[in-house]
Coordinates of C-alpha atoms in Angstrom, one line a residue:
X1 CA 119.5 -23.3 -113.6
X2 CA 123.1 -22.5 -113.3
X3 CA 125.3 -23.8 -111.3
X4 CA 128.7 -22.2 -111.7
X5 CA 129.6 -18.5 -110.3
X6 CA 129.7 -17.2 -113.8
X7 CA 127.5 -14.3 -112.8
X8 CA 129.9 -10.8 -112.3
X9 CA 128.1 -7.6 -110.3
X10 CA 130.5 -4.8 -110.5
X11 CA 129.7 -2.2 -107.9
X12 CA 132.2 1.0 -108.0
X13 CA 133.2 2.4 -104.7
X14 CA 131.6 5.5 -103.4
X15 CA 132.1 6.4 -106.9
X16 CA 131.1 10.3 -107.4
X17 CA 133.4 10.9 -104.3
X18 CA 136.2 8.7 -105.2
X19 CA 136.4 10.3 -108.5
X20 CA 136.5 13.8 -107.0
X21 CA 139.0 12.2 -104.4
X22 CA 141.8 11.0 -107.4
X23 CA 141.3 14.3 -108.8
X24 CA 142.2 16.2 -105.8
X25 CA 145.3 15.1 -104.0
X26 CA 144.5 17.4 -101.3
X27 CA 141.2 15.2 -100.3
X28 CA 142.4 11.8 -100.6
X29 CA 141.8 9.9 -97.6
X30 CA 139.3 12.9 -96.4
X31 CA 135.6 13.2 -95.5
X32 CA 134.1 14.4 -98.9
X33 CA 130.2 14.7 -99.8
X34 CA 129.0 15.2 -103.4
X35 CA 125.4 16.2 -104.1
X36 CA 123.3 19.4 -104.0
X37 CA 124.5 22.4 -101.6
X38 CA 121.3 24.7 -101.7
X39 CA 119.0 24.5 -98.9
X40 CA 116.7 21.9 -100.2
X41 CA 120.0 19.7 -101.7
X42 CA 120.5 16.3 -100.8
X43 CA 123.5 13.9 -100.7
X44 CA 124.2 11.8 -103.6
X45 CA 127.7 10.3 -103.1
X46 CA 129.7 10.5 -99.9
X47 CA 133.1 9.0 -98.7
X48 CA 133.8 6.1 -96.7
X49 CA 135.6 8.8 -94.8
X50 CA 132.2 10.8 -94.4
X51 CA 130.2 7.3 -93.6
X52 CA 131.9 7.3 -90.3
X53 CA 130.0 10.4 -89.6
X54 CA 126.8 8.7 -90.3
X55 CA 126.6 10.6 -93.9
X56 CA 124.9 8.5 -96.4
X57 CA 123.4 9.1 -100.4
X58 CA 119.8 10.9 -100.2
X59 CA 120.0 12.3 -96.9
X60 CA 119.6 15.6 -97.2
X61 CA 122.6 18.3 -97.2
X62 CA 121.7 20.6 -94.5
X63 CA 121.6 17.0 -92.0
X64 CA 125.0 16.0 -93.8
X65 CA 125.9 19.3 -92.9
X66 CA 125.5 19.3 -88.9
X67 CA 126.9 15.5 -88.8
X68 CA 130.1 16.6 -90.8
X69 CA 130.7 19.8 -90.8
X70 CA 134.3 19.7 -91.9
X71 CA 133.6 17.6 -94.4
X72 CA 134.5 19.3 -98.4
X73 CA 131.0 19.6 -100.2
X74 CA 131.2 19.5 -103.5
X75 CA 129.1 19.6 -106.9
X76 CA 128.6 16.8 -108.8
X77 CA 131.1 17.0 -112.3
X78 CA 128.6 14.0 -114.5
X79 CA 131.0 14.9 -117.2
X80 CA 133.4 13.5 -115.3
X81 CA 131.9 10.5 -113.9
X82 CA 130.1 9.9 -117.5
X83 CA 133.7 9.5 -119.1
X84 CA 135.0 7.2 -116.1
X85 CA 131.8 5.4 -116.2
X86 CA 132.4 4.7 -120.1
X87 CA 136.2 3.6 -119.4
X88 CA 134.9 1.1 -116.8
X89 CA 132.2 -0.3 -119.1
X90 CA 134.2 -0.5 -121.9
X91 CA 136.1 -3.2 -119.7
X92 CA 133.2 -4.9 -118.9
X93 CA 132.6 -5.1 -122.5
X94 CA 135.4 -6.9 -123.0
X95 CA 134.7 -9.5 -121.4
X96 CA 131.1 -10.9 -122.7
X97 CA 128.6 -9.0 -124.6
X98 CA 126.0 -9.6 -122.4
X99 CA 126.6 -6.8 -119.7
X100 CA 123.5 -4.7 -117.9
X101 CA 124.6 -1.6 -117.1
X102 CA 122.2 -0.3 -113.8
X103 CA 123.8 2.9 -113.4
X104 CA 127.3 4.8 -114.3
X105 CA 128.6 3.3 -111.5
X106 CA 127.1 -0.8 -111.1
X107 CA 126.5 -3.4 -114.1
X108 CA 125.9 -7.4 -114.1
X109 CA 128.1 -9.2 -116.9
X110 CA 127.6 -12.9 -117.7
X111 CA 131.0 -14.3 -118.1
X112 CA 129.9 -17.9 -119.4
X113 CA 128.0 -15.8 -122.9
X114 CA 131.9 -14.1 -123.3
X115 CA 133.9 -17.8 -122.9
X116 CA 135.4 -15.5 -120.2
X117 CA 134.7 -17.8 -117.3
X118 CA 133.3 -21.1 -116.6
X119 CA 133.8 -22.7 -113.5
X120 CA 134.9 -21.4 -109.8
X121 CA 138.5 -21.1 -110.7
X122 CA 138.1 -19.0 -114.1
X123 CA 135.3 -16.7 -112.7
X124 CA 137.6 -15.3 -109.9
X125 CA 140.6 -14.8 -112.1
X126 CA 138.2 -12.8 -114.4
X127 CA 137.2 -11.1 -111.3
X128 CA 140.4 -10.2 -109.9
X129 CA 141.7 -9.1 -113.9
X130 CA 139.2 -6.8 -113.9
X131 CA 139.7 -5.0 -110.3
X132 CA 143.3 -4.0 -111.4
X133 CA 142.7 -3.3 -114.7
X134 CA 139.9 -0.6 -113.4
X135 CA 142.4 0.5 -110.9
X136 CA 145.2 0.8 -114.0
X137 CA 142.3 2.7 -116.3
X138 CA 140.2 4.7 -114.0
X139 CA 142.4 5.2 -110.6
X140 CA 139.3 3.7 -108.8
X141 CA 138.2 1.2 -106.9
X142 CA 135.2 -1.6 -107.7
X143 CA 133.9 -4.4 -105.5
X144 CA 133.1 -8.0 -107.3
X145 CA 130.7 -9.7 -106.4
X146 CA 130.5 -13.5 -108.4
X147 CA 128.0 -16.0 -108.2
X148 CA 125.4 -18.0 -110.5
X149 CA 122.7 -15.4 -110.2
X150 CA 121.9 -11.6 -110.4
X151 CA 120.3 -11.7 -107.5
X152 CA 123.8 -13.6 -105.1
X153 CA 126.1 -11.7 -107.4
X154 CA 124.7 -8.5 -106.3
X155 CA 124.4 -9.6 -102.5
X156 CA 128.2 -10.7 -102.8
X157 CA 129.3 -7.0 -104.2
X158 CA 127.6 -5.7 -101.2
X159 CA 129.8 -7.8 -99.0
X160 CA 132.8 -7.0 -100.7
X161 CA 132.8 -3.5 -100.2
X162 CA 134.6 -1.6 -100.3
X163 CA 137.3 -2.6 -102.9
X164 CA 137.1 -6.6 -102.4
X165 CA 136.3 -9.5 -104.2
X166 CA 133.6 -11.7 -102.8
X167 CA 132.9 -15.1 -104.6
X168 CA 129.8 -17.2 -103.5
X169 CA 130.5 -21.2 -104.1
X170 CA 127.8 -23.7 -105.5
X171 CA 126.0 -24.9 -102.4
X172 CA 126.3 -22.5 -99.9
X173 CA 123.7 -20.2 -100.9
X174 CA 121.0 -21.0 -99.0
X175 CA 123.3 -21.2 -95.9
X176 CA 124.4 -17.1 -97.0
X177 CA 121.2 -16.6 -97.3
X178 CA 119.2 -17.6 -94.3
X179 CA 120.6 -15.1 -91.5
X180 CA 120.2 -11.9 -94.2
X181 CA 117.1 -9.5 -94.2
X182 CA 114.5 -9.8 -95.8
X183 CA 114.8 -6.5 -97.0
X184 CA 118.1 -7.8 -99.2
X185 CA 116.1 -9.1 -101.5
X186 CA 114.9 -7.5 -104.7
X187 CA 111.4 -6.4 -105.3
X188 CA 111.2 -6.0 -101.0
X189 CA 111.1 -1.9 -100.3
X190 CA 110.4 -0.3 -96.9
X191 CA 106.0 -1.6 -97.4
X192 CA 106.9 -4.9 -98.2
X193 CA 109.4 -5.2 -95.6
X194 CA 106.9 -3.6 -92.6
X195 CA 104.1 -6.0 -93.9
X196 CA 106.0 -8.8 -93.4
X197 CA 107.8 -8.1 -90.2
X198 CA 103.7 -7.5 -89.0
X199 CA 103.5 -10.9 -89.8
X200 CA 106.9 -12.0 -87.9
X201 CA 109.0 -12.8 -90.7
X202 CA 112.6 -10.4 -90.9
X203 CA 114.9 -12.6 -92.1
X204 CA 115.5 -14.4 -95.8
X205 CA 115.5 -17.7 -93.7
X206 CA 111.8 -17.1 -92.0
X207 CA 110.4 -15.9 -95.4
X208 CA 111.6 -20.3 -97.0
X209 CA 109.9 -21.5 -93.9
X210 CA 106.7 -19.8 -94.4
X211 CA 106.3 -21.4 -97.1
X212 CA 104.8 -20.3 -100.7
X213 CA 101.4 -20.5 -99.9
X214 CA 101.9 -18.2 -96.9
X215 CA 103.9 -15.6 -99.0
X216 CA 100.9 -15.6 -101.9
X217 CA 98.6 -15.0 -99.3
X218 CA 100.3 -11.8 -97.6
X219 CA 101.3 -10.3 -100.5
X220 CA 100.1 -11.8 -104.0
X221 CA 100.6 -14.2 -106.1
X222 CA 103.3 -12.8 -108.3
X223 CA 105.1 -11.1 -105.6
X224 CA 104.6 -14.4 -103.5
X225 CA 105.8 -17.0 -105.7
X226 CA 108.7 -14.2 -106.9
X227 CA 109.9 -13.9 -103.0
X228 CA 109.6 -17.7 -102.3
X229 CA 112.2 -18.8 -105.4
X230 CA 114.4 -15.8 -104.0
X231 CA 114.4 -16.9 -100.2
X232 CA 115.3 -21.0 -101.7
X233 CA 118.3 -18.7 -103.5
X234 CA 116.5 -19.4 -107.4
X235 CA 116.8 -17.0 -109.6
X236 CA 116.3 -17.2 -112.8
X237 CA 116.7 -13.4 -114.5
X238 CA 119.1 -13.2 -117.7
X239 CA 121.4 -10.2 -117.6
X240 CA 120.0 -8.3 -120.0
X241 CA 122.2 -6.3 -123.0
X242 CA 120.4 -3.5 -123.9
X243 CA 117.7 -2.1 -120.9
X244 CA 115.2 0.2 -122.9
X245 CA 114.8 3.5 -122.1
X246 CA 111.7 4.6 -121.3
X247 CA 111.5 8.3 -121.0
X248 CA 114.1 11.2 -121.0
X249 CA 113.8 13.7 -118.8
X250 CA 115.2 16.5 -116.4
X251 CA 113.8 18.5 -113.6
X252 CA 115.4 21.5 -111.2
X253 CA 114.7 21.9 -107.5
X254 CA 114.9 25.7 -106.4
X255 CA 116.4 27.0 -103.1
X256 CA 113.7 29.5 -102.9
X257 CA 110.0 29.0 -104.4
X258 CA 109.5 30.7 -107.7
X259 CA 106.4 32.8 -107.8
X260 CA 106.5 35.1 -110.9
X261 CA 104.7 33.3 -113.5
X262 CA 107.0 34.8 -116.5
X263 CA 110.1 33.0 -114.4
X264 CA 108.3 29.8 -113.8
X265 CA 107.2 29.9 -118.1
X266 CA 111.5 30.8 -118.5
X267 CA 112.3 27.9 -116.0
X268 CA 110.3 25.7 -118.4
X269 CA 111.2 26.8 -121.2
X270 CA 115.4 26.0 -120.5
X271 CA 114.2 22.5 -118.9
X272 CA 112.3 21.2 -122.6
X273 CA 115.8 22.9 -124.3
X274 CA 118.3 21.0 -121.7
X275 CA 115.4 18.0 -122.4
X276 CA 115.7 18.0 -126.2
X277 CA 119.8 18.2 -126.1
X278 CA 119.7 15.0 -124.0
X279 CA 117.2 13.3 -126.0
X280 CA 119.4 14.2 -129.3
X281 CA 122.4 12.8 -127.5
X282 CA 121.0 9.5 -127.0
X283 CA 119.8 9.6 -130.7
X284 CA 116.0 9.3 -129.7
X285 CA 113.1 11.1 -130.3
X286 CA 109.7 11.0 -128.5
X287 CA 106.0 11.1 -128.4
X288 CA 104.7 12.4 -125.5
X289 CA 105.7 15.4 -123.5
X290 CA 105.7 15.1 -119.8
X291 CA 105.8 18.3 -117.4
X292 CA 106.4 17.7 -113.7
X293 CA 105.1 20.5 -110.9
X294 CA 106.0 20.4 -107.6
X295 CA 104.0 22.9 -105.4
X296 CA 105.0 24.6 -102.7
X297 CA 102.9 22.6 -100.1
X298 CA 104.9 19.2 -101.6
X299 CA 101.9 18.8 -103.8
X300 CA 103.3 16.9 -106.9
X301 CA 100.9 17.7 -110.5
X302 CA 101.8 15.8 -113.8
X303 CA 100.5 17.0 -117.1
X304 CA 101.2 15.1 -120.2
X305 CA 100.6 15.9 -124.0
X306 CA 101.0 12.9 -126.8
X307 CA 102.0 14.4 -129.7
X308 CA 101.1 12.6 -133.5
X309 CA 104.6 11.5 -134.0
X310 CA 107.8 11.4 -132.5
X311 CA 110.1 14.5 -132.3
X312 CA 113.6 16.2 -131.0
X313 CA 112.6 19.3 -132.4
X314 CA 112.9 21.7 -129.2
X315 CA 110.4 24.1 -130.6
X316 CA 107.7 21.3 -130.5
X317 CA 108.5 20.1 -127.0
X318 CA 109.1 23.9 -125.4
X319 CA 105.6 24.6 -126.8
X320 CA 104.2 21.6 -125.8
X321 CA 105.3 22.7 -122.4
X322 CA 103.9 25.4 -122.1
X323 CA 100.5 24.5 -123.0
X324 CA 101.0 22.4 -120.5
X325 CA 102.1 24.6 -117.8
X326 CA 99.0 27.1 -118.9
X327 CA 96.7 23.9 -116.9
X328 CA 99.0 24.4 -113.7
X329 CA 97.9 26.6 -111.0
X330 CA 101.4 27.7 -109.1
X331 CA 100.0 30.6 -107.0
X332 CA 101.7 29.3 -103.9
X333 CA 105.0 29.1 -105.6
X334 CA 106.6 26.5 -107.1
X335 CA 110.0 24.3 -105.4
X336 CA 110.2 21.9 -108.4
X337 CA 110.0 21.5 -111.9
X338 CA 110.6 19.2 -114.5
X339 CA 110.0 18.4 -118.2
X340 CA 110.4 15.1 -119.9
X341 CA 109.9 12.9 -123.2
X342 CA 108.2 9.6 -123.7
X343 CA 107.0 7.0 -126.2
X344 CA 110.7 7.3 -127.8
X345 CA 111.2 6.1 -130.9
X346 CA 115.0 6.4 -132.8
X347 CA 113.5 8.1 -135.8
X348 CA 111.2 11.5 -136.1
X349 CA 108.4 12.4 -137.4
X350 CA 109.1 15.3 -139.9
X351 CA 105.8 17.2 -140.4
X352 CA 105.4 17.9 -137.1
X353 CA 107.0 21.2 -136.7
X354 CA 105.0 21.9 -139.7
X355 CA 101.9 21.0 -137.0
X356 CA 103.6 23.5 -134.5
X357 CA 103.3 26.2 -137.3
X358 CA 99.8 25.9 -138.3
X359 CA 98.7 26.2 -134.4
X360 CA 100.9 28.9 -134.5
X361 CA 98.9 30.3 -137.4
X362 CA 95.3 29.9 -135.7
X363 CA 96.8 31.6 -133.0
X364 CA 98.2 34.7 -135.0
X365 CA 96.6 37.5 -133.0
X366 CA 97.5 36.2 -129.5
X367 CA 100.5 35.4 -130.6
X368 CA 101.4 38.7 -132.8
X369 CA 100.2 40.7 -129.2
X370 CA 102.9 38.4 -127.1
X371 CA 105.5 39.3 -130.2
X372 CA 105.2 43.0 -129.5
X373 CA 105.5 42.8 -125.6
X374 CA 108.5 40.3 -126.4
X375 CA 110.0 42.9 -128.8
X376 CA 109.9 45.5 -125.6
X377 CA 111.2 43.0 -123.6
X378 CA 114.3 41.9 -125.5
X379 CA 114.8 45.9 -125.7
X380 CA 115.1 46.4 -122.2
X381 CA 117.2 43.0 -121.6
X382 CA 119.9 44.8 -124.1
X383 CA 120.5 47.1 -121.2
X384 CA 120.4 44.9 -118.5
X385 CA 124.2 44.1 -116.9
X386 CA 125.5 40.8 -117.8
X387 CA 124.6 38.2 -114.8
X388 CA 127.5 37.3 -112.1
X389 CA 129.9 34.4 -112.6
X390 CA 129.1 31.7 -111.0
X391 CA 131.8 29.3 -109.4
X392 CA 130.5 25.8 -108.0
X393 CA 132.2 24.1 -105.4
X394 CA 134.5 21.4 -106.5
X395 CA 134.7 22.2 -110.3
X396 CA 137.3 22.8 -112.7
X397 CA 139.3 26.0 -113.6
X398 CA 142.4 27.6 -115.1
X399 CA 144.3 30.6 -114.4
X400 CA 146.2 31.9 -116.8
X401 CA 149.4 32.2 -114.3
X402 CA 148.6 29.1 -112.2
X403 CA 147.5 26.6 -114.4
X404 CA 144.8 23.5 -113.6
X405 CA 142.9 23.9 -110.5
X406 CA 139.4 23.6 -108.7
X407 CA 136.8 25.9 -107.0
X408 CA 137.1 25.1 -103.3
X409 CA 134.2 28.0 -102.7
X410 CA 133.0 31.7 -103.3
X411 CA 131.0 34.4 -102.2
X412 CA 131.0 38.3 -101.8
X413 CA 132.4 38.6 -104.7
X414 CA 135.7 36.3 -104.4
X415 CA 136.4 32.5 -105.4
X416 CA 138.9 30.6 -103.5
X417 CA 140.8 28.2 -106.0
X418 CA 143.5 25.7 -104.7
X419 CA 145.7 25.2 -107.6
X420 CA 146.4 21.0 -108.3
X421 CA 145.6 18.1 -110.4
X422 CA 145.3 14.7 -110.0
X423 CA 148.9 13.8 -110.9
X424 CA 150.5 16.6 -108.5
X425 CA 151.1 16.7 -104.7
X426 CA 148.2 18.8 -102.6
X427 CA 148.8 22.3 -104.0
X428 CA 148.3 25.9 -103.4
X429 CA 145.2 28.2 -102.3
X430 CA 144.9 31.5 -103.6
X431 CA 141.6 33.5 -103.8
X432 CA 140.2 36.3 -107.0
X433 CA 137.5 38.2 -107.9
X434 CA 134.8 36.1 -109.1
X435 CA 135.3 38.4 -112.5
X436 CA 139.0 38.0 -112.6
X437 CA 139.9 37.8 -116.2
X438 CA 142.6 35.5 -116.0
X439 CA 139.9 33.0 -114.4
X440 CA 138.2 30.6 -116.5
X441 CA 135.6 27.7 -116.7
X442 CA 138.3 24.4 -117.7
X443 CA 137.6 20.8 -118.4
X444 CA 138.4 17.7 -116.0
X445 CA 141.4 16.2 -116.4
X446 CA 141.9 12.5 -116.7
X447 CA 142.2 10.7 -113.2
X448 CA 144.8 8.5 -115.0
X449 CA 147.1 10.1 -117.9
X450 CA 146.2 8.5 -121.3
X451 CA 149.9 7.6 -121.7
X452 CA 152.8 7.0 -119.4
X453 CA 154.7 10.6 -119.2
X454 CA 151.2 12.7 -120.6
X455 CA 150.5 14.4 -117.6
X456 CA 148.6 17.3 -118.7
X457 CA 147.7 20.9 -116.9
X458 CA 150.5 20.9 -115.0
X459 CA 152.4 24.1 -113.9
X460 CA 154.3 25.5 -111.4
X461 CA 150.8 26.5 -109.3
X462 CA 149.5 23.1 -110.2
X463 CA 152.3 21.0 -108.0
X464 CA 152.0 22.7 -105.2
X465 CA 155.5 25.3 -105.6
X466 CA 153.6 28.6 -106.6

């Protein structure tokens, strides 16, 4: 077992909001909230600011809404937070070459395996290195946790938040431990955590004095022996380099059920396409095609389809989709969908769009019936007007005149822009027609320039003077 904190847990703070916070200088040290803003959204980042409020990730928007209602909602930009997330790992990197990423935002790195750290002294220089070089990088803040397992290293991020360092020392685990919930502990969700409070044990502390056989009895054997090394602080799980992915997938909620058939076959049909692009970015392929249904009661249906080989060929997986969906009954309506790829393998299977074609073939008649109705269709979508602009709360655009800014809302046919970036003062408001052709769609900008003096999409609008 080891002994010396040479376990790092790197846990960025409030991360989707503190990114949109060092890109707009008007919101820094403001109550923002990042996640979904249609009826059914929910929260998935919010501020420290917005904590205070009682805001917190997966509650749902509309309650985020009433308990900070001058808060700024905004859009998640995962281009963004993808690129910062990479800058941040990339420093991680550099330090060992065993790191575990979680999530963009939260890896484990094992100093000792990168000569980086090994003993007390050298892990919490490493530690503090690392905070201020994310801070020169990214503009953001991380919490460090260090100890000598996943598990305390994790704990110890949590109680360095936000933007601290937090280092537990050789022999004082157990004594960290004892007064904690039970709940802290991995592998112990809200069921686990209700059965044993039934049987009077909350804290990490009660859980060691139970006693192993106790534990194995209320919940299992491998549960109960995996709970009992936890609670006596032993943990023995490597951090783990490369965490296989097991499926690719994507899935929409709607604000409004979708009834009409023909738009719930459409809605599919862009999910495998957005499905297939991600799977080709990750440079995988896959076997089995997954489509996700959620009623309008909350009724959840999963249909799968294993195909003879791997693909990323989008034709395969949108028609293996919609066989799928042909199984589904959505007369109520349907509030969620979702389509998805697993069995991946990095390598595809070549013949099978071949496969696609011959079914295609035994199908010629059906299929040359739905060609004419699609011919009359694409015909009358010639003359239908081009659909409205849309402008999402918090994301970036240019004006021709003002430079760099962000959406800060629209509706009724205007969008409100306030002109800055993140390397100017709070700027300017002004508001366009949502068809303005000096309006455009733009590109974050770095939260930190890329050199000293490269400051880039600034203009006269931009710093706050137009």
């Amino acid at each position: 077992m080891r002994t010396a904190p040479t376990i790092l847990h790197l846990d960025m703070d409030a991360f989707f909001a503190s990114a949109e916070q060092a890109a707009k200088p008007s919101l820094r040290g403001k109550a923002v909230v990042v996640g979904g803003l249609g009826p059914r959204g929910v929260v998935a980042t919010a501020s420290y600011e917005a904590r205070v409020f009682g805001v917190h990730s997966a509650m749902p928007m509309a309650q985020a809404r009433r308990l900070a209602p001058n808060a700024a909602y905004l859009v998640p930009r995962f281009g963004l937070y993808r690129e910062v997330s990479d800058q941040v790992m990339g420093l991680l990197r550099a330090l060992s070459p065993l790191v575990e990423p979680l999530s963009l935002d939260e890896a484990f790195v094992d100093l000792e395996a990168g000569g980086t750290a090994w003993d007390e002294s050298s892990a919490r220089l490493a530690g503090v290195k690392l905070r201020a070089e994310i801070r020169a990088v990214t503009g953001l803040t991380g919490s460090v946790g260090l100890a000598a397992s996943k598990m305390l290293a994790k704990i110890a991020s949590e109680q360095a938040k936000p933007d601290g360092l937090v280092l537990i020392e050789p022999g004082t685990e157990r004594a960290l431990l004892g007064p904690l919930s039970v709940r802290t502990l991995p592998g112990v969700g809200p069921a686990t955590g209700d059965h044993l409070r039934r049987a009077g044990i909350t804290t990490v502390e009660e859980l060691a004095e139970a006693g192993e056989d106790e534990l194995v009895r209320l919940l299992g054997k491998a549960h109960g022996h995996a709970l009992y090394a936890m609670a006596l602080a032993h943990d023995e799980r490597p951090v783990v380099a490369e965490r296989e992915t097991k499926s690719v997938s994507v899935e929409d909620t709607y604000d409004v059920d979708i009834h009409d058939r023909v738009r719930v076959g459409m809605e599919v049909q862009r999910l495998a396409d957005r499905c297939v692009r991600r799977l080709r970015g990750a440079g995988l392929s896959g076997r089995t095609i997954v489509l996700k249904v959620r009623r309008y009661d909350f009724s959840t249906l999963t249909r799968s389809e294993t195909l003879r080989g791997p693909t990323d060929d989008p034709t395969v997986v949108r028609e293996a989709a919609a066989r799928l969906l042909e199984a589904v009954d959505t007369t109520g309506g349907v509030r969620l969908l979702g389509v998805g790829v697993s069995g991946l393998a990095d390598y595809t299977q070549e013949d099978l769009f071949a496969q696609a074609q011959a079914q295609a073939a035994a199908e010629q008649p059906a299929a040359q019936e739905h060609s004419a109705d699609e011919t009359s269709e694409e015909s009358a979508e010639e003359h239908v007007p081009p659909a409205e602009r849309r402008w999402p709360a918090g994301h970036d655009v240019r004006h021709s005149e003002y430079g760099h800014g962000w959406v800060q809302g629209s509706g009724l046919g205007r969008v409100t822009v306030r002109f800055e970036t993140p390397y100017s003062e709070p700027g300017r408001v002004r508001t366009f027609r949502i068809d303005d052709p000096e309006l455009e769609p733009a590109d974050p900008l770095p939260l930190v320039p890329r050199r000293p003096g490269d400051v880039p999409g600034v203009s006269a609008g931009a710093s706050g003077r137009a």
